[in-house]
Amino acid sequence: MKNFALIGASGYIAPRHMKAIKETKHNLAVCYDKNDSVGIIDSISPQSEFFTEFERFYDYAYKLKRTPSKQLDYVSVCSPNYLHHAHMAAGLRLGCDVICEKPLVPSVELLDDLSLIEQETGHKVYNILQLRHHEAILALKDKVEKQSRAGKYEVELTYITSRGKWYMESWKGDPRKSFGIATNIGVHFFDMLHFMFGDLVCNELHYMDDKKACGYLEYEKATVPWFLSIDANDLPVSVKGKQSTYRSITVDGEEIEFSQGFTDLHTISYQEILAGRGYGIEDARHCVETVSHIQKGQIVAPQNGRAHPFFRKLV
C-alpha cells in the first residue's frame, strides 16, 4: 500500500483523484487546500489529515519521513494551474513521485526546470493525460496507425462548456493564473490530437478573448480547425436549452463518440502510473509547446479551408 498526499483538495477535479487512490487500494494520508470546503473527504477517506496552511502541511508531510511505514510515496497535485510547478517541486523535494493534473506547466522553460528537479531529487513527475486511455480514442489511434492513405485526415474539434459568471471571478478567469481559455480547457484535447496524429507542423491562432478561442493545427497525419468556448451563446441551436456542454470531434466528416467513459479514466491513469507505465514530462512536452505558442496571442487571418465553421460568427 502506497501513501499519498493531495494538494488542492477542494478543487473540481480532486474527488476523481481521491476516488482513484481509494479504488487502487492505497492510502490518502494527508490533504491540503487553503479552502476548507472539502466534505467530500468524509465519503472517500475520512481518516486523512487536512491542512489549510501549506507550511503546516509541508511540515507534517516531511515529518512522516521519520517513520518508514508512514512516509509519503506520492503527491497528487490538483491545485490551480499557476501553482502546479511550485507544488510539484515541493512534492519532489519531499522525496515523492508526483502525479499532476493538466496543464503540467505553461511553458517549456518551466518544463525543463522540472526535469532538473527530477534529476536533483531522483523522483519523477507524471501527468494525467486521461484521454490517452479512452477506448474510443485508442480505437481511432489504432485505425490511423494501420490505415495507409495519401492525404491527411480532416479533423474538426469543437468544445463548448458553458460557465456562469463565477468563472471569470475565479482563478480560471484570470489568464495570469489559468494561462487562458485554450490552455485551461483545451490542453487535454491538444494532447489527444498529438497522440493520434503525430507531431505538430503548423499552429495558427485565429481568434481569442476571455471566453473563447479558435485556430488551426496541422499534424503529420491530420488537419484540425478547432474552437473552444465557455460561452453558452456559442452552443449550437440543436442543443441550446437541452444541455450545457457540446463536445464534437469529426474525422473525415464522421463523428467520433467519446462523451461516455470519462469518470473512470483517472483510476485507469493511476493504475498505469503505479504499474510503471505513466506519462512523464517528455510525454507532456508536445501539448505544453502547443499551448505555450497559443498563449502568445499572435493572431493570423485563416487561409482557405483552415477556419473553423464557428469562426465566421466571431468576425
mmCIF file of C-alpha atoms in Angstrom, residues 15-309:
data_model
loop_
_atom_site.group_PDB
_atom_site.id
_atom_site.type_symbol
_atom_site.label_atom_id
_atom_site.label_comp_id
_atom_site.label_asym_id
_atom_site.label_seq_id
_atom_site.Cartn_x
_atom_site.Cartn_y
_atom_site.Cartn_z
ATOM 1 C CA PRO A 15 -12.596 13.907 -5.996
ATOM 2 C CA ARG A 16 -11.509 11.910 -9.066
ATOM 3 C CA HIS A 17 -8.006 11.668 -7.624
ATOM 4 C CA MET A 18 -9.343 10.690 -4.201
ATOM 5 C CA LYS A 19 -11.526 8.049 -5.832
ATOM 6 C CA ALA A 20 -8.573 6.738 -7.884
ATOM 7 C CA ILE A 21 -6.403 6.421 -4.763
ATOM 8 C CA LYS A 22 -9.183 4.538 -2.988
ATOM 9 C CA GLU A 23 -10.021 2.281 -5.946
ATOM 10 C CA THR A 24 -6.375 1.313 -6.411
ATOM 11 C CA LYS A 25 -6.409 0.349 -2.696
ATOM 12 C CA HIS A 26 -3.890 2.886 -1.476
ATOM 13 C CA ASN A 27 -3.910 5.328 1.426
ATOM 14 C CA LEU A 28 -4.719 9.040 1.204
ATOM 15 C CA ALA A 29 -2.718 10.140 4.243
ATOM 16 C CA VAL A 30 -2.996 13.926 4.075
ATOM 17 C CA CYS A 31 -4.717 16.674 2.084
ATOM 18 C CA TYR A 32 -4.093 20.379 1.720
ATOM 19 C CA ASP A 33 -6.169 23.271 0.413
ATOM 20 C CA LYS A 34 -6.425 26.876 1.547
ATOM 21 C CA ASN A 35 -10.196 26.475 1.208
ATOM 22 C CA ASP A 36 -11.986 24.197 3.667
ATOM 23 C CA SER A 37 -14.979 23.077 1.548
ATOM 24 C CA VAL A 38 -13.675 19.516 1.468
ATOM 25 C CA GLY A 39 -16.512 17.474 2.934
ATOM 26 C CA ILE A 40 -16.088 15.028 0.051
ATOM 27 C CA ILE A 41 -13.157 13.597 2.026
ATOM 28 C CA ASP A 42 -15.615 12.082 4.520
ATOM 29 C CA SER A 43 -17.093 9.792 1.876
ATOM 30 C CA ILE A 44 -13.737 8.698 0.469
ATOM 31 C CA SER A 45 -11.026 8.908 3.103
ATOM 32 C CA PRO A 46 -12.287 10.259 6.459
ATOM 33 C CA GLN A 47 -9.047 9.293 8.237
ATOM 34 C CA SER A 48 -6.949 11.695 6.141
ATOM 35 C CA GLU A 49 -5.195 14.594 7.836
ATOM 36 C CA PHE A 50 -6.152 18.002 6.433
ATOM 37 C CA PHE A 51 -4.443 21.397 6.491
ATOM 38 C CA THR A 52 -5.411 24.842 5.186
ATOM 39 C CA GLU A 53 -1.886 26.263 5.506
ATOM 40 C CA PHE A 54 0.813 24.997 3.182
ATOM 41 C CA GLU A 55 3.580 25.408 5.771
ATOM 42 C CA ARG A 56 1.787 23.151 8.256
ATOM 43 C CA PHE A 57 1.023 20.626 5.511
ATOM 44 C CA TYR A 58 4.664 20.543 4.369
ATOM 45 C CA ASP A 59 5.970 20.224 7.918
ATOM 46 C CA TYR A 60 3.608 17.316 8.635
ATOM 47 C CA ALA A 61 4.474 15.600 5.335
ATOM 48 C CA TYR A 62 8.209 15.986 5.996
ATOM 49 C CA LYS A 63 7.936 14.500 9.482
ATOM 50 C CA LEU A 64 6.241 11.399 8.038
ATOM 51 C CA LYS A 65 9.648 10.504 6.529
ATOM 52 C CA ARG A 66 10.824 9.553 10.026
ATOM 53 C CA THR A 67 8.503 6.536 10.074
ATOM 54 C CA PRO A 68 9.099 4.218 7.073
ATOM 55 C CA SER A 69 5.568 2.788 7.159
ATOM 56 C CA LYS A 70 4.033 6.285 7.091
ATOM 57 C CA GLN A 71 6.352 8.198 4.761
ATOM 58 C CA LEU A 72 4.715 9.535 1.617
ATOM 59 C CA ASP A 73 5.246 7.815 -1.721
ATOM 60 C CA TYR A 74 3.229 10.121 -3.998
ATOM 61 C CA VAL A 75 1.949 13.702 -4.005
ATOM 62 C CA SER A 76 -1.079 14.359 -6.228
ATOM 63 C CA VAL A 77 -1.393 17.956 -7.436
ATOM 64 C CA CYS A 78 -4.863 19.331 -8.242
ATOM 65 C CA SER A 79 -4.215 22.992 -7.440
ATOM 66 C CA PRO A 80 -4.807 25.970 -9.797
ATOM 67 C CA ASN A 81 -2.683 25.903 -12.931
ATOM 68 C CA TYR A 82 -0.258 28.649 -11.899
ATOM 69 C CA LEU A 83 0.680 26.745 -8.717
ATOM 70 C CA HIS A 84 1.438 23.411 -10.402
ATOM 71 C CA HIS A 85 5.159 23.995 -10.794
ATOM 72 C CA ALA A 86 5.700 25.087 -7.182
ATOM 73 C CA HIS A 87 3.615 22.237 -5.790
ATOM 74 C CA MET A 88 5.279 19.620 -7.983
ATOM 75 C CA ALA A 89 8.699 20.906 -6.943
ATOM 76 C CA ALA A 90 7.652 20.666 -3.281
ATOM 77 C CA GLY A 91 6.445 17.087 -3.780
ATOM 78 C CA LEU A 92 9.680 16.026 -5.454
ATOM 79 C CA ARG A 93 11.733 17.633 -2.671
ATOM 80 C CA LEU A 94 9.658 15.742 -0.092
ATOM 81 C CA GLY A 95 11.114 12.599 -1.665
ATOM 82 C CA CYS A 96 7.940 11.650 -3.530
ATOM 83 C CA ASP A 97 6.906 10.937 -7.075
ATOM 84 C CA VAL A 98 4.290 13.437 -8.236
ATOM 85 C CA ILE A 99 1.027 12.998 -10.154
ATOM 86 C CA CYS A 100 -0.231 16.276 -11.605
ATOM 87 C CA GLU A 101 -3.273 17.469 -13.496
ATOM 88 C CA LYS A 102 -3.065 19.274 -16.825
ATOM 89 C CA PRO A 103 -1.558 21.600 -17.820
ATOM 90 C CA LEU A 104 1.633 20.397 -16.210
ATOM 91 C CA VAL A 105 3.176 23.866 -16.631
ATOM 92 C CA PRO A 106 2.542 26.707 -19.122
ATOM 93 C CA SER A 107 5.972 26.890 -20.735
ATOM 94 C CA VAL A 108 8.863 24.794 -21.998
ATOM 95 C CA GLU A 109 11.217 26.685 -19.654
ATOM 96 C CA LEU A 110 9.302 25.516 -16.585
ATOM 97 C CA LEU A 111 9.108 22.010 -18.038
ATOM 98 C CA ASP A 112 12.904 21.956 -18.340
ATOM 99 C CA ASP A 113 13.194 23.188 -14.749
ATOM 100 C CA LEU A 114 11.001 20.300 -13.595
ATOM 101 C CA SER A 115 13.334 17.897 -15.412
ATOM 102 C CA LEU A 116 16.241 19.397 -13.498
ATOM 103 C CA ILE A 117 14.419 18.945 -10.166
ATOM 104 C CA GLU A 118 13.707 15.323 -11.122
ATOM 105 C CA GLN A 119 17.452 14.806 -11.617
ATOM 106 C CA GLU A 120 18.263 16.554 -8.325
ATOM 107 C CA THR A 121 15.775 14.523 -6.273
ATOM 108 C CA GLY A 122 15.757 11.181 -8.082
ATOM 109 C CA HIS A 123 11.968 11.262 -8.252
ATOM 110 C CA LYS A 124 9.554 11.561 -11.151
ATOM 111 C CA VAL A 125 6.607 13.658 -12.331
ATOM 112 C CA TYR A 126 3.613 12.028 -14.004
ATOM 113 C CA ASN A 127 0.957 13.931 -15.948
ATOM 114 C CA ILE A 128 -2.699 12.895 -16.042
ATOM 115 C CA LEU A 129 -3.329 12.525 -19.787
ATOM 116 C CA GLN A 130 -6.544 10.587 -19.368
ATOM 117 C CA LEU A 131 -7.832 10.760 -22.937
ATOM 118 C CA ARG A 132 -4.934 8.510 -23.963
ATOM 119 C CA HIS A 133 -6.762 5.761 -22.049
ATOM 120 C CA HIS A 134 -10.217 6.321 -23.578
ATOM 121 C CA GLU A 135 -11.387 3.319 -25.603
ATOM 122 C CA ALA A 136 -12.758 5.390 -28.499
ATOM 123 C CA ILE A 137 -9.510 7.358 -28.775
ATOM 124 C CA LEU A 138 -7.403 4.201 -28.618
ATOM 125 C CA ALA A 139 -9.552 2.604 -31.333
ATOM 126 C CA LEU A 140 -9.094 5.640 -33.604
ATOM 127 C CA LYS A 141 -5.349 5.725 -32.949
ATOM 128 C CA ASP A 142 -5.122 2.055 -33.902
ATOM 129 C CA LYS A 143 -7.061 2.734 -37.103
ATOM 130 C CA VAL A 144 -4.801 5.681 -38.019
ATOM 131 C CA GLU A 145 -1.662 3.612 -37.452
ATOM 132 C CA LYS A 146 -2.898 0.683 -39.538
ATOM 133 C CA GLN A 147 -4.501 2.608 -42.398
ATOM 134 C CA SER A 148 -2.382 3.707 -45.336
ATOM 135 C CA ARG A 149 -3.624 6.822 -47.158
ATOM 136 C CA ALA A 150 -2.224 9.506 -49.419
ATOM 137 C CA GLY A 151 -3.698 12.610 -47.790
ATOM 138 C CA LYS A 152 -4.217 13.782 -44.238
ATOM 139 C CA TYR A 153 -7.279 13.158 -42.118
ATOM 140 C CA GLU A 154 -9.645 16.120 -41.993
ATOM 141 C CA VAL A 155 -10.489 16.622 -38.331
ATOM 142 C CA GLU A 156 -12.702 19.239 -36.691
ATOM 143 C CA LEU A 157 -12.691 19.881 -32.925
ATOM 144 C CA THR A 158 -15.464 21.789 -31.145
ATOM 145 C CA TYR A 159 -15.775 22.025 -27.365
ATOM 146 C CA ILE A 160 -18.221 24.388 -25.654
ATOM 147 C CA THR A 161 -18.632 24.021 -21.910
ATOM 148 C CA SER A 162 -20.947 26.720 -20.556
ATOM 149 C CA ARG A 163 -19.748 28.503 -17.446
ATOM 150 C CA GLY A 164 -21.572 31.026 -15.256
ATOM 151 C CA LYS A 165 -20.416 34.427 -14.006
ATOM 152 C CA TRP A 166 -18.421 32.778 -11.209
ATOM 153 C CA TYR A 167 -15.868 31.541 -13.745
ATOM 154 C CA MET A 168 -14.499 35.000 -14.578
ATOM 155 C CA GLU A 169 -14.297 35.882 -10.864
ATOM 156 C CA SER A 170 -12.279 32.752 -10.088
ATOM 157 C CA TRP A 171 -8.632 31.980 -10.856
ATOM 158 C CA LYS A 172 -9.844 30.274 -14.041
ATOM 159 C CA GLY A 173 -10.926 33.604 -15.483
ATOM 160 C CA ASP A 174 -7.539 35.212 -14.801
ATOM 161 C CA PRO A 175 -5.130 34.447 -17.682
ATOM 162 C CA ARG A 176 -2.177 35.027 -15.344
ATOM 163 C CA LYS A 177 -3.355 32.031 -13.305
ATOM 164 C CA SER A 178 -5.140 29.774 -15.817
ATOM 165 C CA PHE A 179 -2.994 30.786 -18.846
ATOM 166 C CA GLY A 180 -6.105 31.409 -20.940
ATOM 167 C CA ILE A 181 -9.084 29.520 -22.240
ATOM 168 C CA ALA A 182 -7.176 27.391 -24.747
ATOM 169 C CA THR A 183 -4.818 26.129 -22.049
ATOM 170 C CA ASN A 184 -7.398 25.634 -19.326
ATOM 171 C CA ILE A 185 -9.987 23.657 -21.310
ATOM 172 C CA GLY A 186 -8.070 22.710 -24.432
ATOM 173 C CA VAL A 187 -4.746 21.222 -23.365
ATOM 174 C CA HIS A 188 -6.039 17.645 -22.994
ATOM 175 C CA PHE A 189 -7.608 17.787 -26.470
ATOM 176 C CA PHE A 190 -4.356 19.031 -27.973
ATOM 177 C CA ASP A 191 -2.534 16.159 -26.292
ATOM 178 C CA MET A 192 -5.122 13.725 -27.654
ATOM 179 C CA LEU A 193 -4.645 15.052 -31.204
ATOM 180 C CA HIS A 194 -0.869 14.643 -30.973
ATOM 181 C CA PHE A 195 -1.337 11.154 -29.503
ATOM 182 C CA MET A 196 -3.427 10.105 -32.516
ATOM 183 C CA PHE A 197 -1.983 12.079 -35.418
ATOM 184 C CA GLY A 198 1.706 12.646 -34.692
ATOM 185 C CA ASP A 199 3.900 15.725 -34.413
ATOM 186 C CA LEU A 200 2.590 19.241 -34.925
ATOM 187 C CA VAL A 201 3.743 21.002 -38.095
ATOM 188 C CA CYS A 202 1.542 24.144 -38.040
ATOM 189 C CA ASN A 203 -0.104 26.108 -35.201
ATOM 190 C CA GLU A 204 -2.268 29.125 -36.072
ATOM 191 C CA LEU A 205 -4.437 31.227 -33.751
ATOM 192 C CA HIS A 206 -7.415 32.874 -35.486
ATOM 193 C CA TYR A 207 -9.315 34.393 -32.557
ATOM 194 C CA MET A 208 -9.004 34.688 -28.782
ATOM 195 C CA ASP A 209 -10.754 36.526 -25.974
ATOM 196 C CA ASP A 210 -11.543 35.775 -22.320
ATOM 197 C CA LYS A 211 -14.264 33.246 -23.153
ATOM 198 C CA LYS A 212 -13.377 31.613 -26.461
ATOM 199 C CA ALA A 213 -10.592 30.848 -28.881
ATOM 200 C CA CYS A 214 -10.210 29.163 -32.239
ATOM 201 C CA GLY A 215 -7.443 28.276 -34.611
ATOM 202 C CA TYR A 216 -5.853 25.669 -36.822
ATOM 203 C CA LEU A 217 -3.472 22.843 -36.023
ATOM 204 C CA GLU A 218 -1.806 20.623 -38.566
ATOM 205 C CA TYR A 219 -0.207 17.351 -37.567
ATOM 206 C CA GLU A 220 1.741 14.768 -39.530
ATOM 207 C CA LYS A 221 -1.470 12.922 -40.335
ATOM 208 C CA ALA A 222 -4.299 15.436 -39.835
ATOM 209 C CA THR A 223 -5.544 18.985 -40.319
ATOM 210 C CA VAL A 224 -7.587 20.339 -37.397
ATOM 211 C CA PRO A 225 -9.627 23.560 -37.248
ATOM 212 C CA TRP A 226 -10.581 23.949 -33.558
ATOM 213 C CA PHE A 227 -12.995 26.009 -31.478
ATOM 214 C CA LEU A 228 -13.135 26.222 -27.665
ATOM 215 C CA SER A 229 -15.593 28.256 -25.602
ATOM 216 C CA ILE A 230 -17.162 28.699 -22.160
ATOM 217 C CA ASP A 231 -19.924 30.947 -23.589
ATOM 218 C CA ALA A 232 -23.404 29.347 -23.666
ATOM 219 C CA ASN A 233 -24.284 31.630 -26.607
ATOM 220 C CA ASP A 234 -21.945 29.546 -28.755
ATOM 221 C CA LEU A 235 -23.937 26.337 -28.235
ATOM 222 C CA PRO A 236 -25.483 25.026 -31.472
ATOM 223 C CA VAL A 237 -29.221 25.602 -31.810
ATOM 224 C CA SER A 238 -29.768 21.834 -31.731
ATOM 225 C CA VAL A 239 -28.600 21.602 -28.090
ATOM 226 C CA LYS A 240 -29.462 25.025 -26.631
ATOM 227 C CA GLY A 241 -31.812 24.655 -23.667
ATOM 228 C CA LYS A 242 -31.165 20.898 -23.553
ATOM 229 C CA GLN A 243 -27.549 20.650 -22.426
ATOM 230 C CA SER A 244 -24.830 22.995 -21.261
ATOM 231 C CA THR A 245 -21.908 21.234 -22.917
ATOM 232 C CA TYR A 246 -21.263 20.424 -26.559
ATOM 233 C CA ARG A 247 -18.314 18.225 -27.459
ATOM 234 C CA SER A 248 -17.662 17.189 -31.044
ATOM 235 C CA ILE A 249 -14.745 15.664 -32.896
ATOM 236 C CA THR A 250 -15.237 14.653 -36.505
ATOM 237 C CA VAL A 251 -12.758 12.730 -38.634
ATOM 238 C CA ASP A 252 -13.383 12.944 -42.382
ATOM 239 C CA GLY A 253 -16.919 14.090 -41.538
ATOM 240 C CA GLU A 254 -17.664 11.181 -39.215
ATOM 241 C CA GLU A 255 -18.449 11.953 -35.568
ATOM 242 C CA ILE A 256 -16.225 10.245 -33.002
ATOM 243 C CA GLU A 257 -18.363 9.394 -29.967
ATOM 244 C CA PHE A 258 -16.367 9.688 -26.771
ATOM 245 C CA SER A 259 -18.746 11.516 -24.421
ATOM 246 C CA GLN A 260 -19.095 8.454 -22.202
ATOM 247 C CA GLY A 261 -16.460 6.731 -20.093
ATOM 248 C CA PHE A 262 -14.737 9.826 -18.687
ATOM 249 C CA THR A 263 -15.337 9.247 -14.981
ATOM 250 C CA ASP A 264 -13.117 6.165 -14.669
ATOM 251 C CA LEU A 265 -10.157 7.452 -16.652
ATOM 252 C CA HIS A 266 -8.351 8.874 -13.613
ATOM 253 C CA THR A 267 -8.449 5.480 -11.929
ATOM 254 C CA ILE A 268 -7.013 3.897 -15.086
ATOM 255 C CA SER A 269 -4.332 6.614 -15.173
ATOM 256 C CA TYR A 270 -3.364 5.829 -11.568
ATOM 257 C CA GLN A 271 -3.258 2.098 -12.306
ATOM 258 C CA GLU A 272 -0.861 2.728 -15.193
ATOM 259 C CA ILE A 273 1.347 5.063 -13.130
ATOM 260 C CA LEU A 274 1.542 2.611 -10.247
ATOM 261 C CA ALA A 275 2.435 -0.145 -12.715
ATOM 262 C CA GLY A 276 5.320 1.927 -14.077
ATOM 263 C CA ARG A 277 3.603 2.892 -17.320
ATOM 264 C CA GLY A 278 2.650 6.506 -16.544
ATOM 265 C CA TYR A 279 3.169 9.519 -18.802
ATOM 266 C CA GLY A 280 6.044 11.760 -17.738
ATOM 267 C CA ILE A 281 7.493 15.144 -18.580
ATOM 268 C CA GLU A 282 8.591 14.288 -22.120
ATOM 269 C CA ASP A 283 5.153 12.867 -22.925
ATOM 270 C CA ALA A 284 3.626 16.216 -21.909
ATOM 271 C CA ARG A 285 6.167 18.356 -23.779
ATOM 272 C CA HIS A 286 4.236 18.421 -27.045
ATOM 273 C CA CYS A 287 1.000 19.812 -25.581
ATOM 274 C CA VAL A 288 2.944 22.307 -23.420
ATOM 275 C CA GLU A 289 4.653 23.592 -26.573
ATOM 276 C CA THR A 290 1.271 23.825 -28.308
ATOM 277 C CA VAL A 291 -0.474 25.882 -25.615
ATOM 278 C CA SER A 292 2.626 28.000 -24.980
ATOM 279 C CA HIS A 293 2.504 29.135 -28.607
ATOM 280 C CA ILE A 294 -1.229 29.891 -28.390
ATOM 281 C CA GLN A 295 -0.768 31.900 -25.162
ATOM 282 C CA LYS A 296 1.371 34.406 -27.068
ATOM 283 C CA GLY A 297 -1.822 35.525 -28.814
ATOM 284 C CA GLN A 298 -0.317 36.113 -32.253
ATOM 285 C CA ILE A 299 -3.500 36.117 -34.336
ATOM 286 C CA VAL A 300 -3.398 35.476 -38.079
ATOM 287 C CA ALA A 301 -6.145 35.535 -40.682
ATOM 288 C CA PRO A 302 -7.175 31.987 -41.641
ATOM 289 C CA GLN A 303 -6.394 30.745 -45.110
ATOM 290 C CA ASN A 304 -8.979 28.911 -47.176
ATOM 291 C CA GLY A 305 -10.041 25.666 -45.531
ATOM 292 C CA ARG A 306 -8.313 26.417 -42.223
ATOM 293 C CA ALA A 307 -11.070 28.346 -40.434
ATOM 294 C CA HIS A 308 -13.416 26.556 -38.062
ATOM 295 C CA PRO A 309 -17.100 26.917 -39.167
#
